[in-house]
Structure formats: structure tokens, C-alpha cells
PDB file of C-alpha atoms in Angstrom:
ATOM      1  CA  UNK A   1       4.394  20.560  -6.158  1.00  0.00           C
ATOM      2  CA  UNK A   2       6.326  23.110  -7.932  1.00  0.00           C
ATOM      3  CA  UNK A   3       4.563  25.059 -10.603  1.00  0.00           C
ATOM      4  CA  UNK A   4       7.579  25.853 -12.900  1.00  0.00           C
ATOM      5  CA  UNK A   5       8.805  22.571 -13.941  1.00  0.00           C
ATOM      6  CA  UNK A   6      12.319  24.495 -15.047  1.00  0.00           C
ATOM      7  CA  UNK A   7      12.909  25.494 -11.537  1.00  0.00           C
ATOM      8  CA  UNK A   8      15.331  24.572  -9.309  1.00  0.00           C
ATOM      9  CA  UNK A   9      14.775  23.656  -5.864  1.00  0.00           C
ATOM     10  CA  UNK A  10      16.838  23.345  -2.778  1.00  0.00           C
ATOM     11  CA  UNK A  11      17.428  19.906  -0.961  1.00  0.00           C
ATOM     12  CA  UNK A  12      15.450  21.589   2.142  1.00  0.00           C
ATOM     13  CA  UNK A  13      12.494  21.868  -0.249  1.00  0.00           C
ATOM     14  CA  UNK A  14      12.646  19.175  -2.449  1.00  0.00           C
ATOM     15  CA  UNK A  15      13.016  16.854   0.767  1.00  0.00           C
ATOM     16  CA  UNK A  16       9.536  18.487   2.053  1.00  0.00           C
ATOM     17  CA  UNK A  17       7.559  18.189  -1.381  1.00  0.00           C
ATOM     18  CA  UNK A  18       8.568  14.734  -1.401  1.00  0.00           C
ATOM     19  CA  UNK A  19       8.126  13.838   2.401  1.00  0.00           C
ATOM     20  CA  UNK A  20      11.157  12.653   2.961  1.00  0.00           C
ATOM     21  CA  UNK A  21      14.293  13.850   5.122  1.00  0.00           C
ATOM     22  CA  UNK A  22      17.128  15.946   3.559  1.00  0.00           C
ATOM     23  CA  UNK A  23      19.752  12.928   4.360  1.00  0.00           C
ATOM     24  CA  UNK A  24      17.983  10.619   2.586  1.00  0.00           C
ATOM     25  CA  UNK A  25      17.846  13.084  -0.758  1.00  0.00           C
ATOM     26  CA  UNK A  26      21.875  13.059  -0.171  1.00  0.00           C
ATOM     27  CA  UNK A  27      21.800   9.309  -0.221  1.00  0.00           C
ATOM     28  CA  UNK A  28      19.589   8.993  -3.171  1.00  0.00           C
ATOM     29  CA  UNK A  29      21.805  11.327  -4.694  1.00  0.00           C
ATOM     30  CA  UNK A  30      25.215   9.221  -4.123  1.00  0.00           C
ATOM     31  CA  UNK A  31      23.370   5.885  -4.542  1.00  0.00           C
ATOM     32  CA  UNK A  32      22.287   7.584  -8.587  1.00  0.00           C
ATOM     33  CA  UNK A  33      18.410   7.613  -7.428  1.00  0.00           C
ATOM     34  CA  UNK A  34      18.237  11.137  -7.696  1.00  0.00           C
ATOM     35  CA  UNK A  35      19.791  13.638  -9.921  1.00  0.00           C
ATOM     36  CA  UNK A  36      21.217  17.147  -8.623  1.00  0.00           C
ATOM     37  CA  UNK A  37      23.180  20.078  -9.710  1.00  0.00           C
ATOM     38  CA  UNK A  38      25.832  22.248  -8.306  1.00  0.00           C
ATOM     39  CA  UNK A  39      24.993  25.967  -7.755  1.00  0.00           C
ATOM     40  CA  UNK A  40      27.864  28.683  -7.576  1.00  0.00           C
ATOM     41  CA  UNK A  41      27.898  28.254  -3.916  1.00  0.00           C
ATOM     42  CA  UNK A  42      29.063  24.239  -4.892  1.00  0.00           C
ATOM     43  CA  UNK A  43      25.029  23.179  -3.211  1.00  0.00           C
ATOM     44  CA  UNK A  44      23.017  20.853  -4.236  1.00  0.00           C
ATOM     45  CA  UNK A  45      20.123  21.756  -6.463  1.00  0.00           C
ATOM     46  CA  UNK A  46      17.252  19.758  -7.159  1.00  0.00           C
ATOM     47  CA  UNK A  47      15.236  20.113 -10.800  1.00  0.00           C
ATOM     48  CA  UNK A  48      11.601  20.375 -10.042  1.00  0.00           C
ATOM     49  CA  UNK A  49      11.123  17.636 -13.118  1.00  0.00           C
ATOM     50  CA  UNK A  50      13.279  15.372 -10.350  1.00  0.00           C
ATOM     51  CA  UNK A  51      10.815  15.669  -7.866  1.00  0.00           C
ATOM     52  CA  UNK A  52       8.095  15.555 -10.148  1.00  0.00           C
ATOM     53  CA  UNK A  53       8.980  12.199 -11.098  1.00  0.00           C
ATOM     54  CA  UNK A  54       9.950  10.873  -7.353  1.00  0.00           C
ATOM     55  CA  UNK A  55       6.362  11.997  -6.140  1.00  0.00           C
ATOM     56  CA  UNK A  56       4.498   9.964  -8.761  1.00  0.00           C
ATOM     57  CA  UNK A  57       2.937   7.126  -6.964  1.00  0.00           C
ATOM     58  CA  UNK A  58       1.113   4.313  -8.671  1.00  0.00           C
ATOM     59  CA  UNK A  59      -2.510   4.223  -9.612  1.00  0.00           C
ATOM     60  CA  UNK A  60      -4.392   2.500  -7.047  1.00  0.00           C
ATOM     61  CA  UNK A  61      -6.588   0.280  -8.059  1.00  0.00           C
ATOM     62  CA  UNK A  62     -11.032   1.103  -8.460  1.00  0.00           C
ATOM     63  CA  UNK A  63     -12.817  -0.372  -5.380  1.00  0.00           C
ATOM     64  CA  UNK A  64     -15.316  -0.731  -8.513  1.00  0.00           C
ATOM     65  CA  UNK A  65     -18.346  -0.672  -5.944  1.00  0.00           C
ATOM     66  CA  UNK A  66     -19.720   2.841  -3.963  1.00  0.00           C
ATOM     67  CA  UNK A  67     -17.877   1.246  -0.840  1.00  0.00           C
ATOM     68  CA  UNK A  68     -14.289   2.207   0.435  1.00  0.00           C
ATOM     69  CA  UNK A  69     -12.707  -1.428   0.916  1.00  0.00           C
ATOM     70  CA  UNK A  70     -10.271  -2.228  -2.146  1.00  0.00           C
ATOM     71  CA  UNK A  71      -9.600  -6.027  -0.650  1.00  0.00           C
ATOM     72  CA  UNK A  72     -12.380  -8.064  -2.115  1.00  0.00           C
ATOM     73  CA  UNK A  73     -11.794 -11.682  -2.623  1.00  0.00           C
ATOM     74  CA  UNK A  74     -14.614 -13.530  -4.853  1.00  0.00           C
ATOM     75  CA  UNK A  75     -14.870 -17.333  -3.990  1.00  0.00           C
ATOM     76  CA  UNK A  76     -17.147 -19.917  -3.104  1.00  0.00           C
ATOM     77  CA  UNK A  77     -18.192 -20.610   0.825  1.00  0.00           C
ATOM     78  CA  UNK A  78     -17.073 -24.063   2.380  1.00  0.00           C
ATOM     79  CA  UNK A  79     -18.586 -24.322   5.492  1.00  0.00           C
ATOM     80  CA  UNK A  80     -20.639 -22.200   8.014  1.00  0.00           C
ATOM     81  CA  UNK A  81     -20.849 -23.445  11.474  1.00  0.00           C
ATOM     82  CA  UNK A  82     -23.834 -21.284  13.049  1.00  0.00           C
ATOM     83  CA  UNK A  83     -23.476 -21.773  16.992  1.00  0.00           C
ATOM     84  CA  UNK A  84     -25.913 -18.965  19.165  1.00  0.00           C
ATOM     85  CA  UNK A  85     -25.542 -15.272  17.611  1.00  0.00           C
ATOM     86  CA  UNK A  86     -22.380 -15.542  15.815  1.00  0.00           C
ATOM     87  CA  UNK A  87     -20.816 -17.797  12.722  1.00  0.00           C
ATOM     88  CA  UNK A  88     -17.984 -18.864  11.103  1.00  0.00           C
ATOM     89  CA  UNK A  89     -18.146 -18.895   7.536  1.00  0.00           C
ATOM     90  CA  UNK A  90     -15.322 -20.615   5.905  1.00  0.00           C
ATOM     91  CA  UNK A  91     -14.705 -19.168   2.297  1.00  0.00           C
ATOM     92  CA  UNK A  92     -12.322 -20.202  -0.366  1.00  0.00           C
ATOM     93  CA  UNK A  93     -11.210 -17.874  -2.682  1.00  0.00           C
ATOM     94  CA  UNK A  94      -9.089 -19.149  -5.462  1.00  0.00           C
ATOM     95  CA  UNK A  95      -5.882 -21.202  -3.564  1.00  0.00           C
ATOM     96  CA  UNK A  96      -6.555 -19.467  -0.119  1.00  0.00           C
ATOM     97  CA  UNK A  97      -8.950 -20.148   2.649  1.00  0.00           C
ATOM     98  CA  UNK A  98     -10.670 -16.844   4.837  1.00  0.00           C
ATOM     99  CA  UNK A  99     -12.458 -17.157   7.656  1.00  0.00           C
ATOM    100  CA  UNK A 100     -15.095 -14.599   8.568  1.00  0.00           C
ATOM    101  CA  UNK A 101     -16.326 -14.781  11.771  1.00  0.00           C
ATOM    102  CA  UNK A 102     -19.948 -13.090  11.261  1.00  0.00           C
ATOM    103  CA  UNK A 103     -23.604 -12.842  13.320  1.00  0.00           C
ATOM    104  CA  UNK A 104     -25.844 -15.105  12.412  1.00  0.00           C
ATOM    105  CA  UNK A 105     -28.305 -13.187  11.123  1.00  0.00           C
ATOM    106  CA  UNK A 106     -25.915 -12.257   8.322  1.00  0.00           C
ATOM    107  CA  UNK A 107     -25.886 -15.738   7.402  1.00  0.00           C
ATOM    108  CA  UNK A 108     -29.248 -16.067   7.208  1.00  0.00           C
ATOM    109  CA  UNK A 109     -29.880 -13.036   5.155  1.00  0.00           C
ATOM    110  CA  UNK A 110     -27.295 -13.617   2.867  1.00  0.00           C
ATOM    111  CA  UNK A 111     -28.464 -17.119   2.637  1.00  0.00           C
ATOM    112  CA  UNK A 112     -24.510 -18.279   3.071  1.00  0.00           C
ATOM    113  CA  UNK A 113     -24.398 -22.112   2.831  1.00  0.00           C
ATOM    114  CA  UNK A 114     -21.773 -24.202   1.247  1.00  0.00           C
ATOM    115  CA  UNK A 115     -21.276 -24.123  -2.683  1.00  0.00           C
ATOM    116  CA  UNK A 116     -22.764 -20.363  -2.832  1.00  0.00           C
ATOM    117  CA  UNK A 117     -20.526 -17.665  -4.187  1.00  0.00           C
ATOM    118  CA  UNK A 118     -19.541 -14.818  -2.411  1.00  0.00           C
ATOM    119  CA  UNK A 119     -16.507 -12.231  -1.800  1.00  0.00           C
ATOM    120  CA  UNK A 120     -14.945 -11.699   1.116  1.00  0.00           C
ATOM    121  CA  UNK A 121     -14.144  -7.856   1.831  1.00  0.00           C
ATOM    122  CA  UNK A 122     -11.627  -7.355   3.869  1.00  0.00           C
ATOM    123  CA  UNK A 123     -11.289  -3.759   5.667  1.00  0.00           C
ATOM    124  CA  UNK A 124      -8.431  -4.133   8.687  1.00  0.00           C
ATOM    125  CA  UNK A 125      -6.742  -1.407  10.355  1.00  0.00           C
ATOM    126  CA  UNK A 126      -4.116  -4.331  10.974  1.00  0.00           C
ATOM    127  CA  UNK A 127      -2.837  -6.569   8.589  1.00  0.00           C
ATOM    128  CA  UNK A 128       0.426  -8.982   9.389  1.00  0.00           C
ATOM    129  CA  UNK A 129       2.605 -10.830   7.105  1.00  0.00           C
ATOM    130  CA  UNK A 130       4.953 -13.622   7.551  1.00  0.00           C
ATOM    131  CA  UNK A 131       8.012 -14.659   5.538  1.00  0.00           C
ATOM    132  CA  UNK A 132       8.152 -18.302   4.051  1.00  0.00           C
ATOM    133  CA  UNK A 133      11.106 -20.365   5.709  1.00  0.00           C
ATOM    134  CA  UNK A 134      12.219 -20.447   9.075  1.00  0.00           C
ATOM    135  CA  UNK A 135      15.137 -18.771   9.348  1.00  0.00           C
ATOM    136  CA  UNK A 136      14.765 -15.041  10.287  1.00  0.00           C
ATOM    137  CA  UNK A 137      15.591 -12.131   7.597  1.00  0.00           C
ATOM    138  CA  UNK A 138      19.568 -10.900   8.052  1.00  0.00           C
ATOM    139  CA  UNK A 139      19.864  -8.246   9.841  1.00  0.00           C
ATOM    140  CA  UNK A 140      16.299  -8.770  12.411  1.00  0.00           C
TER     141      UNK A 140
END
């Protein structure tokens, strides 16, 4: 990030402190998302306050616990079907249902049966969503 908030910075550089490409600063800049100036040479000039502003990202939320997964869903288990080494422990959190598929030892140390509390803690390198409806999006 720039260190002088008065200076000016070029779309080349601008584009790189934000991550972005320098066609998609020009588009910002047509679309109003972005505000430029003009240098002698008639190119576009980007105030460092600009990019200031375009790199602020939202505060992510406290884990509140010393672990790193920030998906926690508190609820109260339904059902746990126990069948050799493994479970499935059926949990309902608020109006949704997740279904953990654990060992059973877990089970038994957690002492998961139906009408305890618990909270699911979900840590996925792969998460999918759907759309409601079943017509596809425009355009896919």
C-alpha cells in the first residue's frame, strides 16, 4: 500500500496493489467504480486514497475459540446410527440438518446421543452451492 496517501499512482500500479488487471481498473473507471485523473500526457492517474479504499476488505469474523475453523453451527443432535468403526451423527442446527459422518469412538467420548447439544465445525477445502429453482442462471 502506498505510504503517501496524496500520491498519485499509475493504472500499472494501482492494478498490482489491488490485485487486479489494468483492464479491469479501465472498466471500473467507465462503469464510475473508480475515480481517476488525467496527467499532462492525457493518462490515467490513480489517487492512492482510491486504492486505499478499493483494498479495504471486510472484517472477518473471530473463530472465538484457539482453533482455525470460522464455520461452527451450534444445535442439538437427532440421531446417531453407530454401525462397526464409523457413525453418522445427524445434527440440527437451527432450520438445517448436517450430517457428520464420524468414528465411533468420537461418539462415545463425546457422549453424542439424541437431545444433546453440540456444534458442528465445519472445515472443507470444498464447499458447493446450488441455486433455488430449476431453471439455470442466464448466461451458464
Amino acid at each position: 500500500m502506498p505510504a503517501a496517501p496524496s500520491k498519485d499512482l499509475s493504472l500499472g500500479e494501482a492494478a498490482k496493489a489491488l490485485g487486479v488487471s489494468v483492464d479491469t481498473l479501465r472498466r471500473w473507471d467507465k462503469a464510475g467504480r473508480l475515480r481517476t485523473t488525467r496527467d499532462a500526457q492525457n493518462r490515467r492517474r490513480v489517487p492512492a486514497a482510491e486504492v486505499q479504499r478499493l483494498a479495504r476488505r471486510p472484517a472477518r469474523h473471530r473463530t472465538g475459540t484457539g482453533g482455525s475453523a470460522r464455520n461452527r453451527l451450534p444445535g442439538t443432535v437427532r440421531s446417531v446410527e453407530v454401525d462397526g468403526v464409523m457413525a453418522l451423527v445427524e445434527l440440527e442446527a437451527g432450520p438445517y440438518l448436517v450430517t457428520a459422518a464420524i468414528t465411533r469412538d468420537s461418539v462415545e467420548e463425546l457422549a453424542l446421543a439424541p437431545g444433546v447439544t453440540a456444534t458442528a465445525i465445519v472445515k472443507a477445502t470444498s464447499v458447493m452451492l446450488e441455486r433455488d429453482g430449476s431453471e439455470p442462471p442466464a448466461g451458464g
